[in-house]
Amino acid sequence: MTIRPSLAQDRPEWFRMRRALWPDCSPERHLLEIEQLIAGEGRNVVLVAVRDGGGLCGFAELSIRRDHVDGASAVPVAYLEGWYVDADVRRHGVGRRLLQAAEKWAADRGLKELASDAELNNQGSIEAHVSCGFTETCRAVHFIKPIGLHRDDGAMA
Ligand SMILES: CC(C)(COP(=O)(O)OP(=O)(O)OC[C@H]1O[C@@H](n2cnc3c(N)ncnc32)[C@H](O)[C@@H]1OP(=O)(O)O)[C@@H](O)C(=O)NCCC(=O)NCCS
């Protein structure tokens, strides 16, 4: 297994793995985000894990965030936007190797910290983060509300 930055030929497998990681995101949205990530080369990177026999088995999407990141001691900070390993090879060190490559990418750009997040109910991911050296900083529930559609008492305007 090897880790390297993604290439154009990786797109179908990257798309497959993205859909496995974020099944609620539409295929169109995945394709848009893939295009945006490719266009943003330099500000972000996608690292992939390649099986010995060929084909991919994992990826890490990294960005450099310049706005506030909870728990980060400074900005800009490297951010692990996506971290995924195919189920058949989990718990064999692939995720850790993706993170090591991610840290090197960030360190090469002078960044001092790598930030990340996980869903509150994704206990496996939370434990994997901690095992790989992350410290939990806070827990949050995010909200959004359309503006102007509802009165404060909940009735339709
Ligand atoms: C999280 C994920 C990327 C980890 O990849 P992986 O290849 O299985 O991780 P590794 O084998 O390198 O394990 C790294 C460390 O995390 C631990 N770990 C991994 N998965 C774990 C789990 N489900 N529960 C508890 N610990 C776990 C390992 O034991 C290891 O620690 P150790 O070396 O001290 O034993 C992978 O499980 C995955 O893709 N999960 C589904 C998608 C997901 O939730 N991604 C994260 C979104 S925030």
Coordinates of N, CA, C and O and ligand atoms in Angstrom, one line a residue:
M1 N 0.8 -1.2 0.0 CA 0.0 0.0 0.0 C 0.9 1.2 0.0 O 1.9 1.3 0.7
T2 N 0.5 2.2 -0.8 CA 1.3 3.4 -0.9 C 0.3 4.6 -0.7 O -0.9 4.5 -1.1
I3 N 0.9 5.7 -0.3 CA 0.1 7.0 -0.2 C 0.7 8.0 -1.1 O 1.9 8.1 -1.2
R4 N -0.1 8.7 -1.9 CA 0.3 9.7 -2.8 C -0.8 10.7 -3.0 O -2.0 10.4 -2.8
P5 N -0.4 11.9 -3.6 CA -1.5 12.9 -4.0 C -2.3 12.3 -5.1 O -1.8 11.5 -5.9
S6 N -3.6 12.6 -5.1 CA -4.5 12.0 -6.2 C -4.1 12.6 -7.6 O -3.6 13.7 -7.7
L7 N -4.4 11.7 -8.5 CA -4.2 12.0 -9.9 C -5.5 12.1 -10.6 O -6.5 11.6 -10.1
A8 N -5.5 12.6 -11.8 CA -6.8 12.7 -12.6 C -7.5 11.3 -12.7 O -8.7 11.2 -12.6
Q9 N -6.7 10.3 -12.9 CA -7.2 8.9 -13.1 C -7.9 8.4 -11.9 O -8.6 7.4 -11.9
D10 N -7.7 9.0 -10.7 CA -8.3 8.5 -9.5 C -9.7 9.0 -9.3 O -10.4 8.5 -8.4
R11 N -10.2 9.9 -10.2 CA -11.5 10.5 -9.9 C -12.6 9.5 -9.7 O -13.4 9.7 -8.8
P12 N -12.8 8.5 -10.5 CA -13.9 7.6 -10.3 C -13.9 6.9 -8.9 O -14.9 6.8 -8.2
E13 N -12.7 6.5 -8.5 CA -12.6 5.8 -7.2 C -12.7 6.8 -6.0 O -13.3 6.5 -5.0
W14 N -12.2 8.0 -6.2 CA -12.3 9.1 -5.2 C -13.8 9.4 -5.1 O -14.3 9.4 -3.9
F15 N -14.5 9.5 -6.2 CA -16.0 9.7 -6.2 C -16.7 8.5 -5.4 O -17.5 8.8 -4.5
R16 N -16.3 7.3 -5.7 CA -16.9 6.1 -5.0 C -16.7 6.2 -3.5 O -17.7 6.0 -2.7
M17 N -15.5 6.6 -3.1 CA -15.2 6.6 -1.7 C -15.9 7.8 -1.0 O -16.4 7.7 0.1
R18 N -16.0 8.9 -1.7 CA -16.7 10.1 -1.2 C -18.2 9.7 -0.9 O -18.7 10.1 0.1
R19 N -18.7 9.0 -1.9 CA -20.2 8.6 -1.7 C -20.3 7.7 -0.5 O -21.4 7.7 0.1
A20 N -19.3 6.8 -0.3 CA -19.4 5.9 0.9 C -19.3 6.7 2.2 O -20.0 6.4 3.2
L21 N -18.5 7.7 2.2 CA -18.2 8.5 3.4 C -19.4 9.5 3.7 O -19.8 9.7 4.8
W22 N -19.9 10.1 2.6 CA -21.0 11.1 2.8 C -22.2 10.7 1.9 O -22.5 11.3 0.8
P23 N -22.9 9.7 2.3 CA -24.0 9.1 1.4 C -25.2 10.1 1.3 O -25.9 10.0 0.3
D24 N -25.3 11.1 2.2 CA -26.4 12.0 2.1 C -26.2 13.1 1.1 O -27.0 13.9 0.8
C25 N -24.9 13.3 0.6 CA -24.6 14.3 -0.3 C -24.9 13.8 -1.8 O -24.6 12.6 -2.1
S26 N -25.5 14.6 -2.6 CA -26.0 14.1 -3.9 C -24.7 13.9 -4.8 O -23.7 14.5 -4.6
P27 N -24.9 13.0 -5.8 CA -23.8 12.8 -6.8 C -23.3 14.1 -7.4 O -22.1 14.3 -7.6
E28 N -24.3 15.0 -7.7 CA -24.0 16.3 -8.4 C -23.1 17.1 -7.5 O -22.2 17.8 -7.9
R29 N -23.5 17.1 -6.2 CA -22.7 17.9 -5.2 C -21.3 17.3 -5.1 O -20.3 18.1 -5.0
H30 N -21.2 16.0 -5.1 CA -19.8 15.4 -5.0 C -19.0 15.8 -6.2 O -17.8 16.2 -6.0
L31 N -19.6 15.8 -7.4 CA -18.8 16.1 -8.6 C -18.4 17.6 -8.5 O -17.3 17.9 -8.9
L32 N -19.3 18.4 -8.1 CA -19.0 19.9 -7.9 C -17.8 20.1 -7.0 O -16.8 20.8 -7.3
E33 N -17.9 19.4 -5.8 CA -16.8 19.6 -4.8 C -15.5 19.0 -5.3 O -14.4 19.6 -5.1
I34 N -15.5 17.9 -6.1 CA -14.3 17.4 -6.6 C -13.7 18.4 -7.6 O -12.5 18.6 -7.5
E35 N -14.5 19.0 -8.4 CA -14.0 20.0 -9.3 C -13.4 21.2 -8.6 O -12.3 21.7 -8.9
Q36 N -14.1 21.6 -7.5 CA -13.6 22.7 -6.7 C -12.3 22.4 -6.0 O -11.4 23.2 -5.9
L37 N -12.1 21.2 -5.5 CA -10.9 20.8 -4.9 C -9.8 20.7 -5.9 O -8.6 21.2 -5.6
I38 N -10.0 20.3 -7.1 CA -9.0 20.2 -8.1 C -8.6 21.7 -8.5 O -7.4 22.0 -8.6
A39 N -9.6 22.5 -8.6 CA -9.3 23.9 -9.0 C -8.5 24.6 -7.9 O -7.8 25.6 -8.1
G40 N -8.7 24.2 -6.6 CA -8.1 24.9 -5.5 C -6.7 24.3 -5.1 O -6.2 24.5 -4.0
E41 N -6.1 23.6 -6.1 CA -4.8 23.0 -5.8 C -3.8 24.0 -5.3 O -3.7 25.1 -5.8
G42 N -3.1 23.6 -4.2 CA -2.2 24.5 -3.6 C -2.8 24.9 -2.2 O -2.1 24.9 -1.2
R43 N -4.1 25.3 -2.2 CA -4.8 25.6 -0.9 C -5.3 24.3 -0.3 O -5.7 24.3 0.9
N44 N -5.3 23.2 -1.1 CA -5.8 21.9 -0.5 C -5.1 20.8 -1.2 O -4.5 21.0 -2.3
V45 N -5.3 19.6 -0.7 CA -4.7 18.4 -1.3 C -5.6 17.2 -1.0 O -6.2 17.2 0.0
V46 N -5.6 16.3 -1.9 CA -6.3 15.0 -1.7 C -5.2 13.9 -1.8 O -4.5 13.8 -2.8
L47 N -5.1 13.2 -0.7 CA -4.1 12.1 -0.6 C -4.9 10.8 -0.7 O -6.0 10.7 -0.2
V48 N -4.3 9.9 -1.5 CA -5.0 8.6 -1.7 C -4.1 7.5 -1.2 O -2.9 7.6 -1.3
A49 N -4.8 6.4 -0.8 CA -4.1 5.1 -0.4 C -4.3 4.2 -1.6 O -5.4 3.9 -2.0
V50 N -3.2 3.6 -2.1 CA -3.3 2.7 -3.3 C -3.0 1.3 -2.8 O -1.9 1.1 -2.2
R51 N -3.9 0.4 -3.2 CA -3.7 -1.0 -2.8 C -2.5 -1.6 -3.6 O -2.2 -1.1 -4.7
D52 N -1.8 -2.6 -3.0 CA -0.7 -3.2 -3.7 C -1.0 -3.7 -5.1 O -0.2 -3.6 -6.0
G53 N -2.2 -4.2 -5.2 CA -2.6 -4.7 -6.5 C -3.2 -3.7 -7.4 O -3.7 -4.0 -8.5
G54 N -3.2 -2.4 -7.0 CA -3.8 -1.3 -7.8 C -5.2 -1.1 -7.3 O -5.8 -1.9 -6.5
G55 N -5.8 0.1 -7.6 CA -7.1 0.5 -7.0 C -6.8 1.2 -5.7 O -5.8 1.0 -5.0
L56 N -7.8 2.1 -5.4 CA -7.6 2.9 -4.2 C -8.4 2.2 -3.0 O -9.4 1.5 -3.2
C57 N -7.9 2.5 -1.8 CA -8.7 2.0 -0.6 C -8.8 3.1 0.5 O -9.3 2.8 1.6
G58 N -8.5 4.3 0.2 CA -8.7 5.4 1.2 C -8.3 6.7 0.6 O -7.6 6.8 -0.4
F59 N -8.7 7.8 1.4 CA -8.3 9.1 1.0 C -8.4 10.0 2.2 O -9.0 9.8 3.2
A60 N -7.6 11.1 2.1 CA -7.7 12.2 3.1 C -7.8 13.5 2.3 O -6.9 13.7 1.4
E61 N -8.8 14.3 2.5 CA -8.9 15.6 1.9 C -8.4 16.7 3.0 O -8.9 16.7 4.1
L62 N -7.5 17.5 2.5 CA -6.9 18.5 3.4 C -7.1 19.9 2.8 O -7.0 20.1 1.6
S63 N -7.4 20.8 3.7 CA -7.4 22.2 3.3 C -6.6 23.1 4.2 O -6.2 22.6 5.3
I64 N -6.4 24.3 3.9 CA -5.8 25.3 4.8 C -6.9 26.3 5.1 O -7.4 27.0 4.2
R65 N -7.4 26.3 6.4 CA -8.5 27.2 6.8 C -7.9 28.5 7.4 O -7.0 28.4 8.2
R66 N -8.4 29.6 6.9 CA -7.9 30.9 7.4 C -8.8 31.6 8.3 O -8.5 32.6 8.8
D67 N -10.0 31.0 8.5 CA -11.0 31.6 9.4 C -10.9 30.9 10.7 O -10.1 29.9 10.9
H68 N -11.7 31.2 11.7 CA -11.6 30.6 13.0 C -11.8 29.1 13.0 O -12.7 28.6 12.4
V69 N -11.0 28.4 13.7 CA -11.2 27.0 13.9 C -11.1 26.7 15.4 O -10.1 27.0 16.1
D70 N -12.2 26.1 15.9 CA -12.3 25.9 17.4 C -11.1 25.1 17.8 O -10.8 24.0 17.3
G71 N -10.4 25.5 18.9 CA -9.3 24.8 19.5 C -8.0 25.0 18.9 O -7.0 24.7 19.5
A72 N -7.9 25.6 17.7 CA -6.6 25.9 17.0 C -6.0 27.1 17.7 O -6.6 28.1 18.1
S73 N -4.7 27.0 17.9 CA -4.0 28.1 18.6 C -3.6 29.2 17.7 O -3.2 30.3 18.1
A74 N -3.7 29.0 16.4 CA -3.4 30.1 15.4 C -4.1 29.7 14.1 O -4.5 28.6 13.8
V75 N -4.2 30.7 13.3 CA -4.6 30.5 11.9 C -3.5 31.1 11.0 O -2.8 32.0 11.4
P76 N -3.3 30.6 9.8 CA -4.0 29.4 9.2 C -3.7 28.1 9.9 O -2.7 28.0 10.5
V77 N -4.6 27.2 9.6 CA -4.4 25.8 10.2 C -4.8 24.8 9.2 O -5.7 25.0 8.4
A78 N -4.1 23.7 9.2 CA -4.4 22.6 8.2 C -5.7 21.9 8.8 O -5.8 21.8 10.0
Y79 N -6.6 21.5 7.9 CA -7.9 21.0 8.3 C -8.1 19.7 7.5 O -8.1 19.6 6.3
L80 N -8.4 18.6 8.3 CA -8.7 17.3 7.7 C -10.2 17.3 7.4 O -11.1 17.1 8.2
E81 N -10.5 17.6 6.1 CA -11.9 17.8 5.7 C -12.6 16.4 5.5 O -13.9 16.3 5.7
G82 N -11.9 15.4 5.1 CA -12.4 14.1 4.9 C -11.4 13.1 5.1 O -10.2 13.3 4.8
W83 N -11.8 12.0 5.8 CA -10.8 10.9 6.1 C -11.6 9.6 6.0 O -12.6 9.4 6.7
Y84 N -11.1 8.7 5.1 CA -11.9 7.5 4.8 C -11.0 6.4 4.4 O -10.0 6.6 3.6
V85 N -11.3 5.2 4.8 CA -10.6 4.0 4.4 C -11.7 2.9 4.1 O -12.7 2.8 4.9
D86 N -11.5 2.2 3.1 CA -12.5 1.1 2.7 C -12.6 0.1 3.9 O -11.6 -0.3 4.5
A87 N -13.9 -0.4 4.1 CA -14.2 -1.2 5.2 C -13.3 -2.5 5.3 O -12.9 -2.9 6.4
D88 N -12.9 -3.0 4.1 CA -12.2 -4.3 4.1 C -10.8 -4.2 4.6 O -10.1 -5.2 4.9
V89 N -10.2 -2.9 4.6 CA -8.8 -2.8 5.1 C -8.7 -1.9 6.3 O -7.6 -1.4 6.7
R90 N -9.9 -1.6 7.0 CA -9.8 -0.8 8.2 C -9.0 -1.5 9.3 O -9.0 -2.7 9.3
R91 N -8.5 -0.8 10.2 CA -7.8 -1.3 11.4 C -6.5 -2.0 11.0 O -6.0 -2.9 11.7
H92 N -5.9 -1.6 9.8 CA -4.6 -2.1 9.4 C -3.6 -1.0 9.2 O -2.6 -1.2 8.5
G93 N -3.9 0.2 9.7 CA -2.9 1.3 9.7 C -3.0 2.2 8.5 O -2.2 3.1 8.4
V94 N -4.0 2.0 7.6 CA -4.1 2.8 6.4 C -4.4 4.2 6.8 O -3.8 5.2 6.3
G95 N -5.4 4.4 7.7 CA -5.8 5.7 8.1 C -4.7 6.5 8.8 O -4.5 7.7 8.5
R96 N -3.9 5.8 9.6 CA -2.8 6.4 10.3 C -1.8 6.9 9.2 O -1.2 8.0 9.3
R97 N -1.5 6.1 8.2 CA -0.6 6.5 7.2 C -1.1 7.7 6.4 O -0.3 8.6 6.0
L98 N -2.4 7.7 6.1 CA -2.9 8.9 5.4 C -2.7 10.2 6.3 O -2.3 11.2 5.8
L99 N -2.9 10.0 7.6 CA -2.7 11.2 8.5 C -1.2 11.6 8.5 O -0.9 12.8 8.6
Q100 N -0.3 10.6 8.5 CA 1.1 11.0 8.6 C 1.5 11.8 7.3 O 2.2 12.8 7.4
A101 N 0.9 11.4 6.2 CA 1.2 12.1 4.9 C 0.5 13.5 5.0 O 1.1 14.5 4.5
A102 N -0.6 13.5 5.6 CA -1.3 14.8 5.7 C -0.5 15.8 6.6 O -0.3 17.0 6.3
E103 N 0.0 15.3 7.7 CA 0.8 16.1 8.6 C 2.1 16.6 7.9 O 2.5 17.7 8.0
K104 N 2.7 15.7 7.0 CA 3.9 16.2 6.3 C 3.5 17.3 5.3 O 4.2 18.3 5.2
W105 N 2.4 17.1 4.6 CA 1.9 18.1 3.7 C 1.8 19.5 4.4 O 2.2 20.5 3.9
A106 N 1.2 19.4 5.6 CA 0.9 20.7 6.3 C 2.2 21.2 6.9 O 2.5 22.4 6.8
A107 N 3.1 20.4 7.4 CA 4.4 20.9 7.9 C 5.2 21.5 6.8 O 5.9 22.5 7.0
D108 N 5.2 20.9 5.6 CA 5.9 21.5 4.5 C 5.5 22.9 4.2 O 6.2 23.6 3.5
R109 N 4.3 23.2 4.6 CA 3.7 24.6 4.3 C 3.8 25.5 5.5 O 3.2 26.5 5.6
G110 N 4.6 25.0 6.5 CA 4.8 25.9 7.7 C 3.7 25.9 8.7 O 3.7 26.7 9.6
L111 N 2.8 25.0 8.5 CA 1.6 24.9 9.5 C 2.0 24.1 10.7 O 2.7 23.1 10.6
K112 N 1.4 24.5 11.8 CA 1.8 23.9 13.1 C 0.8 22.9 13.7 O 1.1 22.1 14.6
E113 N -0.4 23.0 13.2 CA -1.5 22.1 13.7 C -2.4 21.6 12.6 O -2.5 22.2 11.6
L114 N -2.9 20.4 12.9 CA -3.9 19.8 12.0 C -5.2 19.7 12.8 O -5.2 19.1 13.9
A115 N -6.3 20.3 12.3 CA -7.6 20.2 13.0 C -8.5 19.3 12.2 O -8.3 18.9 11.0
S116 N -9.6 18.8 12.9 CA -10.5 17.9 12.2 C -11.8 17.9 13.0 O -12.0 18.6 14.0
D117 N -12.8 17.2 12.6 CA -14.0 17.0 13.3 C -14.6 15.7 13.0 O -14.2 15.0 12.1
A118 N -15.6 15.3 13.8 CA -16.3 14.1 13.6 C -17.8 14.3 14.1 O -18.0 15.1 15.0
E119 N -18.7 13.5 13.5 CA -20.1 13.5 14.0 C -20.1 13.0 15.4 O -19.3 12.1 15.8
L120 N -21.0 13.6 16.2 CA -21.1 13.2 17.7 C -21.3 11.7 17.8 O -20.9 11.1 18.8
N121 N -22.1 11.1 16.9 CA -22.4 9.7 17.0 C -21.4 8.7 16.3 O -21.6 7.5 16.2
N122 N -20.3 9.3 15.8 CA -19.3 8.5 15.1 C -18.2 8.1 16.0 O -17.1 8.7 15.9
Q123 N -18.5 7.2 17.0 CA -17.6 6.9 18.0 C -16.3 6.3 17.5 O -15.2 6.6 18.0
G124 N -16.4 5.5 16.4 CA -15.2 4.9 15.8 C -14.2 6.0 15.3 O -13.0 5.9 15.6
S125 N -14.8 7.0 14.7 CA -13.9 8.0 14.1 C -13.3 8.8 15.3 O -12.1 9.2 15.3
I126 N -14.1 9.1 16.3 CA -13.6 9.9 17.5 C -12.4 9.1 18.1 O -11.4 9.7 18.4
E127 N -12.6 7.8 18.3 CA -11.5 7.0 18.9 C -10.3 6.9 18.0 O -9.2 7.0 18.5
A128 N -10.6 6.8 16.7 CA -9.4 6.8 15.8 C -8.7 8.1 15.8 O -7.4 8.1 15.8
H129 N -9.4 9.2 15.9 CA -8.7 10.5 16.0 C -7.8 10.5 17.2 O -6.6 10.9 17.2
V130 N -8.4 10.2 18.3 CA -7.6 10.2 19.6 C -6.4 9.3 19.5 O -5.3 9.7 19.9
S131 N -6.6 8.1 19.0 CA -5.5 7.1 18.9 C -4.4 7.7 18.0 O -3.2 7.3 18.2
C132 N -4.7 8.5 17.1 CA -3.7 9.1 16.1 C -3.2 10.4 16.6 O -2.5 11.1 15.9
G133 N -3.5 10.8 17.9 CA -2.8 11.9 18.5 C -3.6 13.2 18.5 O -3.1 14.2 19.0
F134 N -4.9 13.2 18.1 CA -5.7 14.4 18.2 C -6.2 14.5 19.6 O -6.5 13.5 20.3
T135 N -6.4 15.7 20.1 CA -7.1 16.0 21.4 C -8.4 16.6 21.1 O -8.6 17.5 20.3
E136 N -9.5 16.1 21.8 CA -10.8 16.6 21.6 C -10.9 18.1 22.1 O -10.4 18.3 23.3
T137 N -11.4 19.0 21.4 CA -11.4 20.4 21.9 C -12.8 20.8 22.3 O -13.0 21.5 23.3
C138 N -13.9 20.5 21.5 CA -15.2 20.8 22.0 C -16.2 20.0 21.2 O -15.9 19.3 20.2
R139 N -17.5 20.0 21.7 CA -18.6 19.3 21.0 C -19.6 20.4 20.6 O -19.9 21.3 21.4
A140 N -20.2 20.3 19.4 CA -21.1 21.3 19.0 C -22.3 20.7 18.2 O -22.1 19.6 17.6
V141 N -23.4 21.4 18.3 CA -24.6 21.1 17.4 C -24.7 22.3 16.5 O -24.8 23.4 17.0
H142 N -24.8 22.1 15.2 CA -24.9 23.2 14.3 C -26.4 23.5 13.9 O -27.1 22.5 13.9
F143 N -26.7 24.7 13.6 CA -28.1 25.0 13.3 C -28.1 25.9 12.0 O -27.1 26.6 11.8
I144 N -29.2 25.9 11.4 CA -29.4 26.9 10.3 C -30.9 27.2 10.2 O -31.8 26.3 10.6
K145 N -31.3 28.4 9.8 CA -32.7 28.8 9.8 C -32.9 29.7 8.5 O -32.1 30.7 8.4
P146 N -33.8 29.4 7.7 CA -34.1 30.3 6.6 C -34.6 31.7 7.1 O -35.3 31.7 8.1
I147 N -34.1 32.7 6.5 CA -34.5 34.1 7.0 C -35.8 34.5 6.4 O -36.0 34.4 5.2
G148 N -36.7 35.1 7.2 CA -37.9 35.7 6.7 C -39.1 34.7 6.5 O -40.1 35.2 6.1
L149 N -38.9 33.4 6.7 CA -40.0 32.5 6.4 C -40.8 32.2 7.6 O -42.0 31.8 7.4
H150 N -40.3 32.4 8.8 CA -41.0 32.0 10.0 C -41.0 33.2 11.0 O -40.1 33.9 11.1
R151 N -42.2 33.3 11.7 CA -42.2 34.2 12.9 C -41.5 33.6 14.0 O -41.3 32.3 14.1
D152 N -41.1 34.4 15.0 CA -40.4 33.8 16.2 C -41.3 32.8 17.0 O -40.7 31.9 17.7
D153 N -42.6 32.9 16.9 CA -43.4 31.9 17.6 C -43.6 30.6 16.8 O -44.3 29.7 17.2
G154 N -42.9 30.5 15.7 CA -42.9 29.3 14.9 C -44.0 29.2 13.8 O -43.9 28.4 13.0
A155 N -44.9 30.1 13.9 CA -46.0 30.2 12.8 C -45.4 30.7 11.5 O -44.4 31.5 11.6
M156 N -46.0 30.3 10.4 CA -45.5 30.8 9.1 C -45.8 32.3 9.0 O -46.9 32.8 9.4
A157 N -44.9 33.1 8.5 CA -45.1 34.5 8.3 C -46.1 34.8 7.2 O -46.2 34.0 6.3
Ligands
LIG1 C1 -11.7 6.5 10.7 C2 -10.9 5.7 9.6 C3 -10.5 6.6 8.5 C4 -9.7 5.1 10.3 O1 -9.0 4.3 9.3 P1 -8.2 3.0 9.7 O2 -7.4 2.6 8.5 O3 -9.2 2.0 10.2 O4 -7.3 3.4 10.9 P2 -6.0 2.7 11.4 O5 -6.0 1.3 11.2 O6 -4.8 3.5 10.8 O7 -6.1 3.0 13.0 C5 -5.5 4.2 13.6 C6 -5.7 4.1 15.1 O8 -7.1 4.3 15.3 C7 -7.7 3.2 16.0 N1 -9.0 3.0 15.4 C8 -9.3 2.9 14.1 N2 -10.6 2.7 13.9 C9 -11.2 2.6 15.2 C10 -12.5 2.3 15.7 N3 -13.5 2.1 14.8 N4 -12.7 2.3 17.0 C11 -11.6 2.6 17.8 N5 -10.4 2.8 17.4 C12 -10.1 2.8 16.1 C13 -6.8 2.1 15.7 O9 -6.9 1.1 16.7 C14 -5.4 2.8 15.7 O10 -4.9 3.0 16.9 P3 -3.7 2.1 17.6 O11 -2.6 2.2 16.5 O12 -3.4 2.8 18.8 O13 -4.3 0.8 17.7 C15 -11.8 4.5 9.1 O14 -12.3 3.7 10.2 C16 -13.0 5.0 8.3 O15 -13.0 5.2 7.1 N6 -14.2 5.0 9.0 C17 -15.5 5.4 8.3 C18 -15.5 6.8 7.8 C19 -15.2 7.8 8.9 O16 -15.9 7.7 9.9 N7 -14.3 8.7 8.6 C20 -14.0 9.8 9.6 C21 -15.0 10.9 9.4 S1 -14.7 12.1 10.6

